């Protein structure tokens, strides 16, 4: 069965960086894009960006451009999201999610499997 | 950028009630609209894709409709396990996604 298992909770100081991992199993890792979505406590879902595990190509939400880097290690089917220059507003649960398509239009993307989430707390 | 809005932001309902949530896009997105359910402390779960197609394993009391800019998610008879927050998400601008702000459904 498809699973995305994320790394554990992190506590970071302002200005530091955090790297969250997302290990995929139950499918061919390089066949599906991975997206990252975050959620501050009591708030909604915020899309951060995507990565193609086959090519390594990425795309980031404008808000995170310059601060986020998404990478992968295909030998261990793991995706990573690194966020730098952390501030208190980055305190949130970070999710990875697999992107799939229901038709060939190119617009029909959906997020069908999600990791369990990783809490990142930024505090001095 | 495509903006998504949802209404209401929260609602209180009883078991057995019919519940309708609305999602609106800032421009036409055809039928490229998905719905997710999120329970406290859990990851979101895909409910409906392509505005009206039920994801495998999702109960038939959930349904979706709409196209263009206006969409609805309907729960025909609310069950105890349906108390959650619901998010719409547009995929028209793939690979850039946008989520709606969410609608929290709680117990009256």
mmCIF file of C-alpha atoms in Angstrom:
data_model
loop_
_atom_site.group_PDB
_atom_site.id
_atom_site.type_symbol
_atom_site.label_atom_id
_atom_site.label_comp_id
_atom_site.label_asym_id
_atom_site.label_seq_id
_atom_site.Cartn_x
_atom_site.Cartn_y
_atom_site.Cartn_z
ATOM 1 C CA UNK A 1 0.000 0.000 0.000
ATOM 2 C CA UNK A 2 1.112 3.537 -0.693
ATOM 3 C CA UNK A 3 2.697 5.238 2.300
ATOM 4 C CA UNK A 4 4.480 8.510 2.889
ATOM 5 C CA UNK A 5 6.308 8.562 6.209
ATOM 6 C CA UNK A 6 7.736 11.849 7.418
ATOM 7 C CA UNK A 7 10.513 12.640 9.860
ATOM 8 C CA UNK A 8 9.839 13.662 13.422
ATOM 9 C CA UNK A 9 9.081 16.969 15.059
ATOM 10 C CA UNK A 10 11.709 19.698 15.071
ATOM 11 C CA UNK A 11 12.376 22.719 17.256
ATOM 12 C CA UNK A 12 14.456 25.456 15.669
ATOM 13 C CA UNK A 13 15.626 28.924 16.582
ATOM 14 C CA UNK A 14 14.776 31.940 14.457
ATOM 15 C CA UNK A 15 17.171 32.279 11.543
ATOM 16 C CA UNK A 16 17.970 28.574 11.418
ATOM 17 C CA UNK A 17 17.019 26.051 8.731
ATOM 18 C CA UNK A 18 14.976 22.877 8.921
ATOM 19 C CA UNK A 19 14.976 19.865 6.620
ATOM 20 C CA UNK A 20 11.961 17.543 6.652
ATOM 21 C CA UNK A 21 12.040 14.151 4.965
ATOM 22 C CA UNK A 22 9.255 12.146 3.356
ATOM 23 C CA UNK A 23 9.923 8.468 2.629
ATOM 24 C CA UNK A 24 7.700 6.873 -0.004
ATOM 25 C CA UNK A 25 6.811 3.210 -0.266
ATOM 26 C CA UNK A 26 4.292 1.059 -2.087
ATOM 27 C CA UNK A 27 4.741 2.686 -5.497
ATOM 28 C CA UNK A 28 7.433 3.793 -7.919
ATOM 29 C CA UNK A 29 8.826 6.921 -6.298
ATOM 30 C CA UNK A 30 10.004 8.514 -9.530
ATOM 31 C CA UNK A 31 6.603 8.252 -11.229
ATOM 32 C CA UNK A 32 4.717 10.842 -9.181
ATOM 33 C CA UNK A 33 5.453 14.419 -8.180
ATOM 34 C CA UNK A 34 5.653 15.242 -4.482
ATOM 35 C CA UNK A 35 4.032 18.396 -3.138
ATOM 36 C CA UNK A 36 4.565 20.104 0.190
ATOM 37 C CA UNK A 37 1.736 21.774 2.092
ATOM 38 C CA UNK A 38 1.909 23.434 5.487
ATOM 39 C CA UNK A 39 -0.648 24.302 8.145
ATOM 40 C CA UNK A 40 -0.137 26.706 11.010
ATOM 41 C CA UNK A 41 -2.014 25.882 14.203
ATOM 42 C CA UNK A 42 -5.712 26.546 13.724
ATOM 43 C CA UNK A 43 -5.178 27.759 10.172
ATOM 44 C CA UNK A 44 -5.833 26.437 6.689
ATOM 45 C CA UNK A 45 -3.709 24.550 4.185
ATOM 46 C CA UNK A 46 -0.956 26.470 2.407
ATOM 47 C CA UNK A 47 0.649 25.020 -0.718
ATOM 48 C CA UNK A 48 4.433 25.441 -0.766
ATOM 49 C CA UNK A 49 5.628 23.766 -3.940
ATOM 50 C CA UNK A 50 6.274 20.602 -5.912
ATOM 51 C CA UNK A 51 9.137 18.402 -7.003
ATOM 52 C CA UNK A 52 9.450 15.842 -9.764
ATOM 53 C CA UNK A 53 11.456 12.987 -8.222
ATOM 54 C CA UNK A 54 12.534 11.715 -11.631
ATOM 55 C CA UNK A 55 14.042 14.909 -13.008
ATOM 56 C CA UNK A 56 14.525 16.848 -9.785
ATOM 57 C CA UNK A 57 12.595 19.753 -11.311
ATOM 58 C CA UNK A 58 10.856 21.954 -8.778
ATOM 59 C CA UNK A 59 8.338 24.768 -8.549
ATOM 60 C CA UNK A 60 7.744 26.909 -5.502
ATOM 61 C CA UNK A 61 4.965 29.204 -4.346
ATOM 62 C CA UNK A 62 6.051 32.803 -4.737
ATOM 63 C CA UNK A 63 5.814 33.334 -0.983
ATOM 64 C CA UNK A 64 8.586 30.796 -0.363
ATOM 65 C CA UNK A 65 10.868 31.557 -3.318
ATOM 66 C CA UNK A 66 14.435 31.947 -2.109
ATOM 67 C CA UNK A 67 13.780 30.244 1.224
ATOM 68 C CA UNK A 68 12.610 26.754 0.282
ATOM 69 C CA UNK A 69 14.493 23.952 -1.452
ATOM 70 C CA UNK A 70 12.941 20.632 -2.422
ATOM 71 C CA UNK A 71 15.228 17.741 -3.219
ATOM 72 C CA UNK A 72 15.189 13.958 -3.361
ATOM 73 C CA UNK A 73 17.283 10.830 -3.005
ATOM 74 C CA UNK A 74 15.873 8.299 -5.428
ATOM 75 C CA UNK A 75 18.023 5.466 -4.053
ATOM 76 C CA UNK A 76 16.017 5.568 -0.832
ATOM 77 C CA UNK A 77 12.728 6.915 -2.268
ATOM 78 C CA UNK A 78 12.835 9.966 -0.079
ATOM 79 C CA UNK A 79 11.871 13.572 -0.730
ATOM 80 C CA UNK A 80 13.126 16.499 1.322
ATOM 81 C CA UNK A 81 11.905 20.004 2.006
ATOM 82 C CA UNK A 82 14.334 22.494 3.479
ATOM 83 C CA UNK A 83 13.158 25.891 4.709
ATOM 84 C CA UNK A 84 15.735 28.489 5.697
ATOM 85 C CA UNK A 85 15.767 31.791 7.586
ATOM 86 C CA UNK A 86 13.065 30.476 9.875
ATOM 87 C CA UNK A 87 10.823 32.875 11.749
ATOM 88 C CA UNK A 88 8.087 32.328 14.285
ATOM 89 C CA UNK A 89 5.436 32.500 11.550
ATOM 90 C CA UNK A 90 6.914 29.297 10.055
ATOM 91 C CA UNK A 91 5.732 27.302 13.064
ATOM 92 C CA UNK A 92 3.403 24.791 11.448
ATOM 93 C CA UNK A 93 2.772 21.190 10.522
ATOM 94 C CA UNK A 94 4.423 20.388 7.201
ATOM 95 C CA UNK A 95 2.909 17.695 4.976
ATOM 96 C CA UNK A 96 4.217 15.941 1.903
ATOM 97 C CA UNK A 97 1.626 14.627 -0.545
ATOM 98 C CA UNK A 98 1.747 12.559 -3.727
ATOM 99 C CA UNK A 99 0.388 14.207 -6.837
ATOM 100 C CA UNK A 100 -1.666 12.105 -9.217
ATOM 101 C CA UNK A 101 -3.821 12.812 -12.271
ATOM 102 C CA UNK A 102 -7.276 11.526 -13.192
ATOM 103 C CA UNK A 103 -6.995 12.250 -16.882
ATOM 104 C CA UNK A 104 -4.437 13.315 -19.443
ATOM 105 C CA UNK A 105 -5.432 16.994 -19.630
ATOM 106 C CA UNK A 106 -2.550 18.215 -17.488
ATOM 107 C CA UNK A 107 -4.964 20.186 -15.300
ATOM 108 C CA UNK A 108 -6.428 17.195 -13.499
ATOM 109 C CA UNK A 109 -3.996 16.979 -10.606
ATOM 110 C CA UNK A 110 -4.987 15.860 -7.156
ATOM 111 C CA UNK A 111 -3.176 14.937 -3.949
ATOM 112 C CA UNK A 112 -4.134 11.352 -3.254
ATOM 113 C CA UNK A 113 -1.747 10.262 -0.489
ATOM 114 C CA UNK A 114 -0.390 12.364 2.337
ATOM 115 C CA UNK A 115 2.308 11.958 4.946
ATOM 116 C CA UNK A 116 1.400 12.106 8.617
ATOM 117 C CA UNK A 117 2.798 15.615 9.000
ATOM 118 C CA UNK A 118 5.856 17.033 10.762
ATOM 119 C CA UNK A 119 5.529 19.744 13.376
ATOM 120 C CA UNK A 120 8.180 22.419 13.076
ATOM 121 C CA UNK A 121 8.323 24.850 15.974
ATOM 122 C CA UNK A 122 10.350 28.035 15.632
ATOM 123 C CA UNK A 123 11.092 29.586 18.979
ATOM 124 C CA UNK A 124 13.928 31.398 20.664
ATOM 125 C CA UNK B 1 -3.138 33.912 -9.261
ATOM 126 C CA UNK B 2 -6.397 32.067 -8.762
ATOM 127 C CA UNK B 3 -7.985 32.778 -5.393
ATOM 128 C CA UNK B 4 -10.419 30.427 -3.704
ATOM 129 C CA UNK B 5 -13.106 31.364 -1.189
ATOM 130 C CA UNK B 6 -15.428 29.145 0.824
ATOM 131 C CA UNK B 7 -18.656 29.769 2.657
ATOM 132 C CA UNK B 8 -19.577 29.479 5.357
ATOM 133 C CA UNK B 9 -16.314 29.461 7.302
ATOM 134 C CA UNK B 10 -17.993 27.287 9.897
ATOM 135 C CA UNK B 11 -21.349 25.712 10.531
ATOM 136 C CA UNK B 12 -23.075 23.766 13.241
ATOM 137 C CA UNK B 13 -25.257 20.851 12.266
ATOM 138 C CA UNK B 14 -26.893 17.773 13.729
ATOM 139 C CA UNK B 15 -26.499 14.142 12.789
ATOM 140 C CA UNK B 16 -28.805 13.445 9.870
ATOM 141 C CA UNK B 17 -28.777 17.013 8.555
ATOM 142 C CA UNK B 18 -28.115 17.855 4.926
ATOM 143 C CA UNK B 19 -25.052 20.086 4.723
ATOM 144 C CA UNK B 20 -23.905 22.207 1.796
ATOM 145 C CA UNK B 21 -20.564 24.004 1.519
ATOM 146 C CA UNK B 22 -19.769 26.453 -1.255
ATOM 147 C CA UNK B 23 -16.439 27.139 -2.936
ATOM 148 C CA UNK B 24 -15.825 29.959 -5.408
ATOM 149 C CA UNK B 25 -12.852 30.565 -7.688
ATOM 150 C CA UNK B 26 -11.682 34.029 -8.732
ATOM 151 C CA UNK B 27 -11.743 32.929 -12.384
ATOM 152 C CA UNK B 28 -13.130 30.007 -14.307
ATOM 153 C CA UNK B 29 -11.406 26.729 -13.473
ATOM 154 C CA UNK B 30 -13.729 24.494 -15.512
ATOM 155 C CA UNK B 31 -14.221 21.382 -13.354
ATOM 156 C CA UNK B 32 -10.679 21.260 -11.980
ATOM 157 C CA UNK B 33 -11.756 21.362 -8.372
ATOM 158 C CA UNK B 34 -11.037 18.876 -5.594
ATOM 159 C CA UNK B 35 -12.408 18.544 -2.063
ATOM 160 C CA UNK B 36 -10.534 17.307 1.006
ATOM 161 C CA UNK B 37 -11.653 16.416 4.509
ATOM 162 C CA UNK B 38 -9.394 16.993 7.489
ATOM 163 C CA UNK B 39 -9.975 15.793 11.019
ATOM 164 C CA UNK B 40 -8.085 17.278 13.979
ATOM 165 C CA UNK B 41 -4.482 16.091 14.163
ATOM 166 C CA UNK B 42 -4.748 14.192 10.876
ATOM 167 C CA UNK B 43 -3.618 14.760 7.313
ATOM 168 C CA UNK B 44 -6.191 15.848 4.750
ATOM 169 C CA UNK B 45 -8.019 13.123 2.864
ATOM 170 C CA UNK B 46 -9.179 13.390 -0.743
ATOM 171 C CA UNK B 47 -12.977 13.148 -0.992
ATOM 172 C CA UNK B 48 -13.962 14.392 -4.441
ATOM 173 C CA UNK B 49 -12.031 15.217 -7.583
ATOM 174 C CA UNK B 50 -13.016 16.790 -10.871
ATOM 175 C CA UNK B 51 -15.756 18.661 -8.992
ATOM 176 C CA UNK B 52 -18.100 15.678 -8.789
ATOM 177 C CA UNK B 53 -16.203 12.363 -8.869
ATOM 178 C CA UNK B 54 -16.114 10.424 -5.631
ATOM 179 C CA UNK B 55 -12.704 9.138 -4.571
ATOM 180 C CA UNK B 56 -12.611 5.383 -4.037
ATOM 181 C CA UNK B 57 -13.840 4.377 -0.606
ATOM 182 C CA UNK B 58 -15.652 7.640 0.135
ATOM 183 C CA UNK B 59 -19.281 7.162 1.248
ATOM 184 C CA UNK B 60 -21.964 8.030 -1.270
ATOM 185 C CA UNK B 61 -23.543 10.586 1.067
ATOM 186 C CA UNK B 62 -20.815 12.939 -0.149
ATOM 187 C CA UNK B 63 -21.376 14.603 -3.497
ATOM 188 C CA UNK B 64 -19.951 17.524 -5.413
ATOM 189 C CA UNK B 65 -21.204 19.720 -8.180
ATOM 190 C CA UNK B 66 -20.393 22.848 -10.139
ATOM 191 C CA UNK B 67 -18.157 24.152 -12.871
ATOM 192 C CA UNK B 68 -16.633 27.432 -13.890
ATOM 193 C CA UNK B 69 -16.340 29.468 -10.714
ATOM 194 C CA UNK B 70 -18.981 28.061 -8.360
ATOM 195 C CA UNK B 71 -18.875 24.675 -6.671
ATOM 196 C CA UNK B 72 -20.659 22.873 -3.858
ATOM 197 C CA UNK B 73 -19.916 19.956 -1.578
ATOM 198 C CA UNK B 74 -23.004 18.292 -0.138
ATOM 199 C CA UNK B 75 -23.298 15.767 2.664
ATOM 200 C CA UNK B 76 -26.766 14.278 2.306
ATOM 201 C CA UNK B 77 -27.105 12.961 5.845
ATOM 202 C CA UNK B 78 -24.414 14.068 8.259
ATOM 203 C CA UNK B 79 -22.809 11.281 10.277
ATOM 204 C CA UNK B 80 -20.775 11.589 13.499
ATOM 205 C CA UNK B 81 -17.555 10.833 11.624
ATOM 206 C CA UNK B 82 -18.174 13.714 9.205
ATOM 207 C CA UNK B 83 -17.460 16.430 11.736
ATOM 208 C CA UNK B 84 -14.289 17.882 10.284
ATOM 209 C CA UNK B 85 -12.920 20.751 8.220
ATOM 210 C CA UNK B 86 -13.432 20.697 4.462
ATOM 211 C CA UNK B 87 -11.140 22.353 1.929
ATOM 212 C CA UNK B 88 -11.563 22.931 -1.766
ATOM 213 C CA UNK B 89 -8.491 23.046 -4.017
ATOM 214 C CA UNK B 90 -8.137 24.150 -7.632
ATOM 215 C CA UNK B 91 -5.834 22.342 -10.015
ATOM 216 C CA UNK B 92 -6.520 24.486 -13.092
ATOM 217 C CA UNK B 93 -3.225 26.279 -12.573
ATOM 218 C CA UNK B 94 -1.251 23.033 -12.100
ATOM 219 C CA UNK B 95 1.551 22.788 -11.055
ATOM 220 C CA UNK B 96 0.517 25.686 -8.796
ATOM 221 C CA UNK B 97 -2.259 24.737 -6.399
ATOM 222 C CA UNK B 98 -4.542 26.898 -4.301
ATOM 223 C CA UNK B 99 -6.644 25.775 -1.383
ATOM 224 C CA UNK B 100 -9.753 27.449 -0.076
ATOM 225 C CA UNK B 101 -9.670 28.705 3.526
ATOM 226 C CA UNK B 102 -11.733 25.783 4.810
ATOM 227 C CA UNK B 103 -15.175 25.179 6.310
ATOM 228 C CA UNK B 104 -15.397 23.690 9.769
ATOM 229 C CA UNK B 105 -18.404 21.473 10.407
ATOM 230 C CA UNK B 106 -19.125 20.907 14.063
ATOM 231 C CA UNK B 107 -21.848 19.477 16.226
ATOM 232 C CA UNK B 108 -24.881 21.578 17.032
#
